[in-house]
């Protein structure tokens, strides 16, 4: 049985529950957002949750590289009508499903309505029965990033303790706040003290200017094992499951899954995304 046929059978056997959709975003690049998305997806899949990682970082799609996978096709082939979505999916460690992105492809927000509707329809069918969809939504504040996060209704904002990262994260948070997105803050590559101080500064600004109580999901420490895992093209939670970064992210995942789910915003994620991108 070829991989696409196997995945079709797997999806058809799953129960028809709505997935929890979480966008993972950052105010600027270089903060480790994609690495967080990959490893969080792996943790959830390893726990038995049916997890799909959607590589929507259209400027620099590289989730497959961090997983050590070589997809034959990508989202570009689906957009071009050459492949169906189910044909491009790659199955990673512990059954983690990946929709590979396409580096440099910026046309998602500019798709003709018939093409966008076809893509959304395929995504909707695929998502049926999943427990969670993680969307690597790219860095910065732009229409596509905000649309993915708004459609999800829930987002993890990844930041580093440097002042520029905190400032850019606040800009992203303001944009997501206006869209009524439930947010969680994750400080990456920081010692406990500096990470806590950075989180307190950012959370204080949110409380003062937005009247927003931004929950801190966790602080992921600077860990040399993370870089070593990247060079091995493996998620650090798989290559070094007991390293400090892996343990901290597992704790963050437990907090995330223990939180009350955000309210349903009407319609499925992909339909909401279609409406937002179609504005």
PDB file of C-alpha atoms in Angstrom:
ATOM      1  CA  UNK A   1       0.000   0.000   0.000  1.00  0.00           C
ATOM      2  CA  UNK A   2       1.459   3.377  -0.989  1.00  0.00           C
ATOM      3  CA  UNK A   3       1.779   6.094   1.658  1.00  0.00           C
ATOM      4  CA  UNK A   4      -1.056   8.237   0.275  1.00  0.00           C
ATOM      5  CA  UNK A   5      -3.464   5.279   0.315  1.00  0.00           C
ATOM      6  CA  UNK A   6      -2.413   4.416   3.845  1.00  0.00           C
ATOM      7  CA  UNK A   7      -3.010   7.952   5.016  1.00  0.00           C
ATOM      8  CA  UNK A   8      -6.419   8.029   3.340  1.00  0.00           C
ATOM      9  CA  UNK A   9      -7.367   4.862   5.212  1.00  0.00           C
ATOM     10  CA  UNK A  10      -6.024   6.279   8.482  1.00  0.00           C
ATOM     11  CA  UNK A  11      -8.041   9.463   8.112  1.00  0.00           C
ATOM     12  CA  UNK A  12     -11.206   7.559   7.157  1.00  0.00           C
ATOM     13  CA  UNK A  13     -10.962   5.431  10.293  1.00  0.00           C
ATOM     14  CA  UNK A  14     -10.674   8.374  12.647  1.00  0.00           C
ATOM     15  CA  UNK A  15     -13.660   9.651  14.576  1.00  0.00           C
ATOM     16  CA  UNK A  16     -15.278  12.817  13.283  1.00  0.00           C
ATOM     17  CA  UNK A  17     -14.434  15.165  16.160  1.00  0.00           C
ATOM     18  CA  UNK A  18     -13.300  18.736  15.614  1.00  0.00           C
ATOM     19  CA  UNK A  19      -9.586  19.285  16.057  1.00  0.00           C
ATOM     20  CA  UNK A  20      -8.106  21.890  18.354  1.00  0.00           C
ATOM     21  CA  UNK A  21      -6.230  24.299  16.076  1.00  0.00           C
ATOM     22  CA  UNK A  22      -3.287  26.287  17.431  1.00  0.00           C
ATOM     23  CA  UNK A  23      -1.208  28.751  15.419  1.00  0.00           C
ATOM     24  CA  UNK A  24       2.431  29.193  16.400  1.00  0.00           C
ATOM     25  CA  UNK A  25       3.738  32.638  15.519  1.00  0.00           C
ATOM     26  CA  UNK A  26       6.419  35.165  16.403  1.00  0.00           C
ATOM     27  CA  UNK A  27       6.887  38.886  16.000  1.00  0.00           C
ATOM     28  CA  UNK A  28      10.212  38.378  14.231  1.00  0.00           C
ATOM     29  CA  UNK A  29      12.248  35.588  12.698  1.00  0.00           C
ATOM     30  CA  UNK A  30      15.122  33.769  14.332  1.00  0.00           C
ATOM     31  CA  UNK A  31      13.456  33.024  17.674  1.00  0.00           C
ATOM     32  CA  UNK A  32      13.110  29.264  17.144  1.00  0.00           C
ATOM     33  CA  UNK A  33       9.404  29.284  16.338  1.00  0.00           C
ATOM     34  CA  UNK A  34       9.508  26.463  13.796  1.00  0.00           C
ATOM     35  CA  UNK A  35      11.650  24.314  16.071  1.00  0.00           C
ATOM     36  CA  UNK A  36       9.070  24.815  18.810  1.00  0.00           C
ATOM     37  CA  UNK A  37       6.245  23.870  16.413  1.00  0.00           C
ATOM     38  CA  UNK A  38       7.998  20.689  15.281  1.00  0.00           C
ATOM     39  CA  UNK A  39       8.898  19.510  18.763  1.00  0.00           C
ATOM     40  CA  UNK A  40       5.530  20.398  20.257  1.00  0.00           C
ATOM     41  CA  UNK A  41       3.881  18.413  17.474  1.00  0.00           C
ATOM     42  CA  UNK A  42       6.150  15.468  18.192  1.00  0.00           C
ATOM     43  CA  UNK A  43       5.379  15.596  21.917  1.00  0.00           C
ATOM     44  CA  UNK A  44       1.630  15.611  21.295  1.00  0.00           C
ATOM     45  CA  UNK A  45       1.877  12.793  18.735  1.00  0.00           C
ATOM     46  CA  UNK A  46       4.025  10.758  21.104  1.00  0.00           C
ATOM     47  CA  UNK A  47       1.307  11.125  23.726  1.00  0.00           C
ATOM     48  CA  UNK A  48      -1.133   9.477  21.349  1.00  0.00           C
ATOM     49  CA  UNK A  49      -2.856  12.625  20.111  1.00  0.00           C
ATOM     50  CA  UNK A  50      -3.604  12.605  16.398  1.00  0.00           C
ATOM     51  CA  UNK A  51      -1.563  15.576  15.308  1.00  0.00           C
ATOM     52  CA  UNK A  52      -1.176  17.397  12.004  1.00  0.00           C
ATOM     53  CA  UNK A  53       1.567  19.981  11.520  1.00  0.00           C
ATOM     54  CA  UNK A  54       0.727  22.443   8.757  1.00  0.00           C
ATOM     55  CA  UNK A  55       3.780  24.310   7.456  1.00  0.00           C
ATOM     56  CA  UNK A  56       2.253  27.684   6.646  1.00  0.00           C
ATOM     57  CA  UNK A  57       5.496  29.651   6.937  1.00  0.00           C
ATOM     58  CA  UNK A  58       5.296  30.545   3.257  1.00  0.00           C
ATOM     59  CA  UNK A  59       8.378  32.722   3.290  1.00  0.00           C
ATOM     60  CA  UNK A  60      10.717  30.043   4.633  1.00  0.00           C
ATOM     61  CA  UNK A  61       9.083  26.621   4.809  1.00  0.00           C
ATOM     62  CA  UNK A  62      11.511  24.253   6.528  1.00  0.00           C
ATOM     63  CA  UNK A  63       9.557  22.005   8.893  1.00  0.00           C
ATOM     64  CA  UNK A  64      10.488  18.982   6.768  1.00  0.00           C
ATOM     65  CA  UNK A  65      14.190  19.743   7.209  1.00  0.00           C
ATOM     66  CA  UNK A  66      13.931  19.776  11.001  1.00  0.00           C
ATOM     67  CA  UNK A  67      12.155  16.413  10.835  1.00  0.00           C
ATOM     68  CA  UNK A  68      14.740  14.921   8.491  1.00  0.00           C
ATOM     69  CA  UNK A  69      12.070  14.294   5.861  1.00  0.00           C
ATOM     70  CA  UNK A  70      12.292  14.724   2.100  1.00  0.00           C
ATOM     71  CA  UNK A  71       8.773  15.357   0.777  1.00  0.00           C
ATOM     72  CA  UNK A  72       8.268  14.568  -2.872  1.00  0.00           C
ATOM     73  CA  UNK A  73       5.599  17.250  -3.179  1.00  0.00           C
ATOM     74  CA  UNK A  74       4.596  20.399  -1.322  1.00  0.00           C
ATOM     75  CA  UNK A  75       1.729  22.813  -0.880  1.00  0.00           C
ATOM     76  CA  UNK A  76       2.849  24.479  -4.109  1.00  0.00           C
ATOM     77  CA  UNK A  77       1.824  21.364  -6.049  1.00  0.00           C
ATOM     78  CA  UNK A  78      -1.629  21.468  -4.456  1.00  0.00           C
ATOM     79  CA  UNK A  79      -2.070  25.167  -5.183  1.00  0.00           C
ATOM     80  CA  UNK A  80      -1.016  24.528  -8.780  1.00  0.00           C
ATOM     81  CA  UNK A  81      -3.595  21.766  -9.129  1.00  0.00           C
ATOM     82  CA  UNK A  82      -0.972  19.112  -9.824  1.00  0.00           C
ATOM     83  CA  UNK A  83      -1.599  17.086  -6.653  1.00  0.00           C
ATOM     84  CA  UNK A  84      -4.337  16.561  -4.115  1.00  0.00           C
ATOM     85  CA  UNK A  85      -3.582  17.484  -0.532  1.00  0.00           C
ATOM     86  CA  UNK A  86      -3.638  13.889   0.670  1.00  0.00           C
ATOM     87  CA  UNK A  87      -0.929  13.061  -1.869  1.00  0.00           C
ATOM     88  CA  UNK A  88       1.610  15.491  -0.396  1.00  0.00           C
ATOM     89  CA  UNK A  89       1.251  14.509   3.270  1.00  0.00           C
ATOM     90  CA  UNK A  90       4.290  12.987   4.917  1.00  0.00           C
ATOM     91  CA  UNK A  91       4.119  10.816   8.023  1.00  0.00           C
ATOM     92  CA  UNK A  92       6.832  11.635  10.556  1.00  0.00           C
ATOM     93  CA  UNK A  93       7.939  10.180  13.901  1.00  0.00           C
ATOM     94  CA  UNK A  94       5.214   8.771  16.157  1.00  0.00           C
ATOM     95  CA  UNK A  95       2.622   9.247  13.427  1.00  0.00           C
ATOM     96  CA  UNK A  96       2.992  13.027  13.268  1.00  0.00           C
ATOM     97  CA  UNK A  97       1.414  14.145   9.984  1.00  0.00           C
ATOM     98  CA  UNK A  98       2.998  16.966   8.001  1.00  0.00           C
ATOM     99  CA  UNK A  99       1.606  19.173   5.257  1.00  0.00           C
ATOM    100  CA  UNK A 100       4.871  20.422   3.684  1.00  0.00           C
ATOM    101  CA  UNK A 101       5.032  24.094   2.841  1.00  0.00           C
ATOM    102  CA  UNK A 102       6.799  25.694  -0.088  1.00  0.00           C
ATOM    103  CA  UNK A 103       9.583  28.215   0.462  1.00  0.00           C
ATOM    104  CA  UNK A 104       9.040  31.563  -1.181  1.00  0.00           C
ATOM    105  CA  UNK A 105       5.406  30.909  -2.118  1.00  0.00           C
ATOM    106  CA  UNK A 106       3.429  33.976  -1.115  1.00  0.00           C
ATOM    107  CA  UNK A 107       0.277  33.504  -3.145  1.00  0.00           C
ATOM    108  CA  UNK A 108      -1.973  31.835  -0.553  1.00  0.00           C
ATOM    109  CA  UNK A 109      -3.718  35.095   0.321  1.00  0.00           C
ATOM    110  CA  UNK A 110      -4.007  35.934  -3.377  1.00  0.00           C
ATOM    111  CA  UNK A 111      -5.472  32.678  -4.662  1.00  0.00           C
ATOM    112  CA  UNK A 112      -8.413  32.835  -7.031  1.00  0.00           C
ATOM    113  CA  UNK A 113     -11.587  31.910  -5.119  1.00  0.00           C
ATOM    114  CA  UNK A 114     -12.141  28.566  -6.942  1.00  0.00           C
ATOM    115  CA  UNK A 115      -8.596  27.408  -6.149  1.00  0.00           C
ATOM    116  CA  UNK A 116      -8.835  28.600  -2.552  1.00  0.00           C
ATOM    117  CA  UNK A 117     -12.196  26.871  -2.100  1.00  0.00           C
ATOM    118  CA  UNK A 118     -10.809  23.606  -3.464  1.00  0.00           C
ATOM    119  CA  UNK A 119      -7.822  23.774  -1.131  1.00  0.00           C
ATOM    120  CA  UNK A 120      -9.988  24.617   1.867  1.00  0.00           C
ATOM    121  CA  UNK A 121     -12.315  21.732   1.021  1.00  0.00           C
ATOM    122  CA  UNK A 122      -9.435  19.262   0.928  1.00  0.00           C
ATOM    123  CA  UNK A 123      -8.013  20.605   4.178  1.00  0.00           C
ATOM    124  CA  UNK A 124     -11.402  20.316   5.858  1.00  0.00           C
ATOM    125  CA  UNK A 125     -11.804  16.680   4.826  1.00  0.00           C
ATOM    126  CA  UNK A 126      -8.299  15.847   5.980  1.00  0.00           C
ATOM    127  CA  UNK A 127      -8.734  17.476   9.392  1.00  0.00           C
ATOM    128  CA  UNK A 128     -11.800  15.457  10.333  1.00  0.00           C
ATOM    129  CA  UNK A 129     -11.002  13.222  13.268  1.00  0.00           C
ATOM    130  CA  UNK A 130      -7.688  14.810  14.230  1.00  0.00           C
ATOM    131  CA  UNK A 131      -7.071  15.855  17.819  1.00  0.00           C
ATOM    132  CA  UNK A 132      -4.896  18.864  17.102  1.00  0.00           C
ATOM    133  CA  UNK A 133      -3.634  20.892  14.160  1.00  0.00           C
ATOM    134  CA  UNK A 134      -0.517  22.973  14.734  1.00  0.00           C
ATOM    135  CA  UNK A 135      -0.031  25.759  12.210  1.00  0.00           C
ATOM    136  CA  UNK A 136       3.504  27.106  11.806  1.00  0.00           C
ATOM    137  CA  UNK A 137       2.213  30.520  10.828  1.00  0.00           C
ATOM    138  CA  UNK A 138       5.382  32.376   9.988  1.00  0.00           C
ATOM    139  CA  UNK A 139       7.100  35.349  11.579  1.00  0.00           C
ATOM    140  CA  UNK A 140       6.109  38.992  11.638  1.00  0.00           C
ATOM    141  CA  UNK A 141       2.810  40.812  11.372  1.00  0.00           C
ATOM    142  CA  UNK A 142       1.173  40.369   8.001  1.00  0.00           C
ATOM    143  CA  UNK A 143      -2.176  39.407   6.592  1.00  0.00           C
ATOM    144  CA  UNK A 144      -1.407  35.713   6.185  1.00  0.00           C
ATOM    145  CA  UNK A 145      -0.033  35.268   9.721  1.00  0.00           C
ATOM    146  CA  UNK A 146      -2.930  37.160  11.287  1.00  0.00           C
ATOM    147  CA  UNK A 147      -5.443  35.243   9.166  1.00  0.00           C
ATOM    148  CA  UNK A 148      -4.108  31.851  10.212  1.00  0.00           C
ATOM    149  CA  UNK A 149      -4.102  32.848  13.880  1.00  0.00           C
ATOM    150  CA  UNK A 150      -7.558  34.407  13.702  1.00  0.00           C
ATOM    151  CA  UNK A 151      -8.970  31.326  11.975  1.00  0.00           C
ATOM    152  CA  UNK A 152      -7.429  29.082  14.625  1.00  0.00           C
ATOM    153  CA  UNK A 153      -8.718  31.268  17.438  1.00  0.00           C
ATOM    154  CA  UNK A 154      -5.736  30.237  19.549  1.00  0.00           C
ATOM    155  CA  UNK A 155      -2.033  31.061  19.211  1.00  0.00           C
ATOM    156  CA  UNK A 156       1.295  30.520  20.911  1.00  0.00           C
ATOM    157  CA  UNK A 157       3.480  33.618  20.627  1.00  0.00           C
ATOM    158  CA  UNK A 158       7.166  32.652  20.710  1.00  0.00           C
ATOM    159  CA  UNK A 159       9.705  35.276  21.779  1.00  0.00           C
ATOM    160  CA  UNK A 160      13.283  35.501  23.011  1.00  0.00           C
ATOM    161  CA  UNK A 161      14.332  37.705  25.939  1.00  0.00           C
ATOM    162  CA  UNK A 162      16.105  40.298  23.760  1.00  0.00           C
ATOM    163  CA  UNK A 163      14.404  43.730  23.744  1.00  0.00           C
ATOM    164  CA  UNK A 164      13.809  43.683  19.969  1.00  0.00           C
ATOM    165  CA  UNK A 165      12.099  40.310  20.175  1.00  0.00           C
ATOM    166  CA  UNK A 166       9.911  41.441  23.069  1.00  0.00           C
ATOM    167  CA  UNK A 167       8.953  44.629  21.221  1.00  0.00           C
ATOM    168  CA  UNK A 168       8.051  42.735  18.049  1.00  0.00           C
ATOM    169  CA  UNK A 169       6.133  40.144  20.054  1.00  0.00           C
ATOM    170  CA  UNK A 170       4.071  42.910  21.632  1.00  0.00           C
ATOM    171  CA  UNK A 171       3.222  44.247  18.180  1.00  0.00           C
ATOM    172  CA  UNK A 172       2.014  40.803  17.136  1.00  0.00           C
ATOM    173  CA  UNK A 173       0.035  40.394  20.346  1.00  0.00           C
ATOM    174  CA  UNK A 174      -1.743  43.706  19.717  1.00  0.00           C
ATOM    175  CA  UNK A 175      -2.774  42.506  16.277  1.00  0.00           C
ATOM    176  CA  UNK A 176      -4.003  39.165  17.594  1.00  0.00           C
ATOM    177  CA  UNK A 177      -5.797  40.837  20.497  1.00  0.00           C
ATOM    178  CA  UNK A 178      -7.855  42.920  18.074  1.00  0.00           C
ATOM    179  CA  UNK A 179      -8.869  39.672  16.372  1.00  0.00           C
ATOM    180  CA  UNK A 180      -9.977  38.125  19.667  1.00  0.00           C
ATOM    181  CA  UNK A 181      -7.377  35.342  19.543  1.00  0.00           C
ATOM    182  CA  UNK A 182      -6.697  33.360  22.724  1.00  0.00           C
ATOM    183  CA  UNK A 183      -2.934  33.659  23.283  1.00  0.00           C
ATOM    184  CA  UNK A 184      -0.170  31.935  25.233  1.00  0.00           C
ATOM    185  CA  UNK A 185       3.373  33.266  25.646  1.00  0.00           C
ATOM    186  CA  UNK A 186       6.418  31.042  25.284  1.00  0.00           C
ATOM    187  CA  UNK A 187       9.877  32.454  25.980  1.00  0.00           C
ATOM    188  CA  UNK A 188      12.562  30.544  24.089  1.00  0.00           C
ATOM    189  CA  UNK A 189      16.335  30.244  24.556  1.00  0.00           C
ATOM    190  CA  UNK A 190      16.484  31.964  27.926  1.00  0.00           C
ATOM    191  CA  UNK A 191      17.794  31.354  31.413  1.00  0.00           C
ATOM    192  CA  UNK A 192      15.070  31.156  34.032  1.00  0.00           C
ATOM    193  CA  UNK A 193      15.761  34.593  35.532  1.00  0.00           C
ATOM    194  CA  UNK A 194      16.109  36.515  32.261  1.00  0.00           C
ATOM    195  CA  UNK A 195      13.197  34.601  30.768  1.00  0.00           C
ATOM    196  CA  UNK A 196      10.976  35.435  33.709  1.00  0.00           C
ATOM    197  CA  UNK A 197      11.996  39.090  33.590  1.00  0.00           C
ATOM    198  CA  UNK A 198      11.274  39.289  29.852  1.00  0.00           C
ATOM    199  CA  UNK A 199       7.917  37.589  30.320  1.00  0.00           C
ATOM    200  CA  UNK A 200       7.023  39.938  33.174  1.00  0.00           C
ATOM    201  CA  UNK A 201       7.856  42.993  31.030  1.00  0.00           C
ATOM    202  CA  UNK A 202       5.759  41.779  28.136  1.00  0.00           C
ATOM    203  CA  UNK A 203       2.879  40.598  30.281  1.00  0.00           C
ATOM    204  CA  UNK A 204       2.974  43.869  32.205  1.00  0.00           C
ATOM    205  CA  UNK A 205       2.662  45.884  28.995  1.00  0.00           C
ATOM    206  CA  UNK A 206      -0.249  43.702  27.880  1.00  0.00           C
ATOM    207  CA  UNK A 207      -1.995  44.214  31.198  1.00  0.00           C
ATOM    208  CA  UNK A 208      -1.392  47.954  31.263  1.00  0.00           C
ATOM    209  CA  UNK A 209      -2.217  48.893  27.685  1.00  0.00           C
ATOM    210  CA  UNK A 210      -4.543  46.105  26.530  1.00  0.00           C
ATOM    211  CA  UNK A 211      -6.042  44.966  29.832  1.00  0.00           C
ATOM    212  CA  UNK A 212      -4.953  41.507  28.710  1.00  0.00           C
ATOM    213  CA  UNK A 213      -3.840  38.796  31.114  1.00  0.00           C
ATOM    214  CA  UNK A 214      -1.369  36.950  28.883  1.00  0.00           C
ATOM    215  CA  UNK A 215      -0.607  33.505  30.333  1.00  0.00           C
ATOM    216  CA  UNK A 216       2.999  32.321  30.356  1.00  0.00           C
ATOM    217  CA  UNK A 217       3.121  28.844  28.891  1.00  0.00           C
ATOM    218  CA  UNK A 218       6.766  28.258  29.726  1.00  0.00           C
ATOM    219  CA  UNK A 219      10.419  29.224  29.433  1.00  0.00           C
ATOM    220  CA  UNK A 220      12.571  27.027  27.204  1.00  0.00           C
ATOM    221  CA  UNK A 221      16.224  27.237  28.267  1.00  0.00           C
ATOM    222  CA  UNK A 222      19.198  27.809  26.012  1.00  0.00           C
ATOM    223  CA  UNK A 223      20.386  24.262  25.383  1.00  0.00           C
ATOM    224  CA  UNK A 224      23.322  23.131  23.198  1.00  0.00           C
ATOM    225  CA  UNK A 225      21.463  19.914  22.455  1.00  0.00           C
ATOM    226  CA  UNK A 226      18.942  21.872  20.388  1.00  0.00           C
ATOM    227  CA  UNK A 227      21.580  22.981  17.888  1.00  0.00           C
ATOM    228  CA  UNK A 228      23.066  19.496  17.808  1.00  0.00           C
ATOM    229  CA  UNK A 229      19.650  18.035  16.999  1.00  0.00           C
ATOM    230  CA  UNK A 230      19.131  20.556  14.183  1.00  0.00           C
ATOM    231  CA  UNK A 231      22.430  19.512  12.627  1.00  0.00           C
ATOM    232  CA  UNK A 232      21.286  15.891  12.851  1.00  0.00           C
ATOM    233  CA  UNK A 233      17.955  16.908  11.264  1.00  0.00           C
ATOM    234  CA  UNK A 234      16.054  15.484  14.200  1.00  0.00           C
ATOM    235  CA  UNK A 235      13.649  17.117  16.658  1.00  0.00           C
ATOM    236  CA  UNK A 236      15.499  17.713  19.911  1.00  0.00           C
ATOM    237  CA  UNK A 237      12.693  15.989  21.832  1.00  0.00           C
ATOM    238  CA  UNK A 238      13.453  12.860  19.827  1.00  0.00           C
ATOM    239  CA  UNK A 239      17.247  13.061  19.672  1.00  0.00           C
ATOM    240  CA  UNK A 240      17.735  14.140  23.293  1.00  0.00           C
ATOM    241  CA  UNK A 241      14.468  13.443  25.153  1.00  0.00           C
ATOM    242  CA  UNK A 242      15.922  14.193  28.589  1.00  0.00           C
ATOM    243  CA  UNK A 243      17.708  17.445  27.718  1.00  0.00           C
ATOM    244  CA  UNK A 244      16.564  20.605  29.551  1.00  0.00           C
ATOM    245  CA  UNK A 245      14.840  22.088  26.489  1.00  0.00           C
ATOM    246  CA  UNK A 246      12.864  18.894  25.855  1.00  0.00           C
ATOM    247  CA  UNK A 247      11.742  18.652  29.461  1.00  0.00           C
ATOM    248  CA  UNK A 248      10.709  22.307  29.552  1.00  0.00           C
ATOM    249  CA  UNK A 249       8.695  21.971  26.342  1.00  0.00           C
ATOM    250  CA  UNK A 250       6.991  18.835  27.656  1.00  0.00           C
ATOM    251  CA  UNK A 251       5.944  20.816  30.729  1.00  0.00           C
ATOM    252  CA  UNK A 252       4.644  23.603  28.484  1.00  0.00           C
ATOM    253  CA  UNK A 253       2.687  21.048  26.432  1.00  0.00           C
ATOM    254  CA  UNK A 254       1.112  19.703  29.615  1.00  0.00           C
ATOM    255  CA  UNK A 255       0.057  23.222  30.621  1.00  0.00           C
ATOM    256  CA  UNK A 256      -1.302  23.883  27.150  1.00  0.00           C
ATOM    257  CA  UNK A 257      -3.390  20.740  27.080  1.00  0.00           C
ATOM    258  CA  UNK A 258      -4.601  21.296  30.624  1.00  0.00           C
ATOM    259  CA  UNK A 259      -6.073  24.677  29.764  1.00  0.00           C
ATOM    260  CA  UNK A 260      -9.727  25.173  28.971  1.00  0.00           C
ATOM    261  CA  UNK A 261     -10.344  25.208  25.238  1.00  0.00           C
ATOM    262  CA  UNK A 262     -11.183  28.575  23.677  1.00  0.00           C
ATOM    263  CA  UNK A 263     -14.807  29.086  22.666  1.00  0.00           C
ATOM    264  CA  UNK A 264     -15.898  27.884  19.241  1.00  0.00           C
ATOM    265  CA  UNK A 265     -15.912  30.825  16.859  1.00  0.00           C
ATOM    266  CA  UNK A 266     -18.393  29.456  14.370  1.00  0.00           C
ATOM    267  CA  UNK A 267     -17.547  27.202  11.465  1.00  0.00           C
ATOM    268  CA  UNK A 268     -14.421  25.131  10.949  1.00  0.00           C
ATOM    269  CA  UNK A 269     -10.883  26.458  10.968  1.00  0.00           C
ATOM    270  CA  UNK A 270     -10.397  26.154   7.219  1.00  0.00           C
ATOM    271  CA  UNK A 271     -13.707  27.849   6.433  1.00  0.00           C
ATOM    272  CA  UNK A 272     -12.811  30.744   8.728  1.00  0.00           C
ATOM    273  CA  UNK A 273      -9.399  30.966   7.075  1.00  0.00           C
ATOM    274  CA  UNK A 274     -11.015  31.084   3.654  1.00  0.00           C
ATOM    275  CA  UNK A 275     -13.282  33.936   4.716  1.00  0.00           C
ATOM    276  CA  UNK A 276     -10.380  35.876   6.235  1.00  0.00           C
ATOM    277  CA  UNK A 277      -8.086  35.447   3.236  1.00  0.00           C
ATOM    278  CA  UNK A 278     -10.948  36.283   0.907  1.00  0.00           C
ATOM    279  CA  UNK A 279     -11.509  39.716   2.425  1.00  0.00           C
TER     280      UNK A 279
END
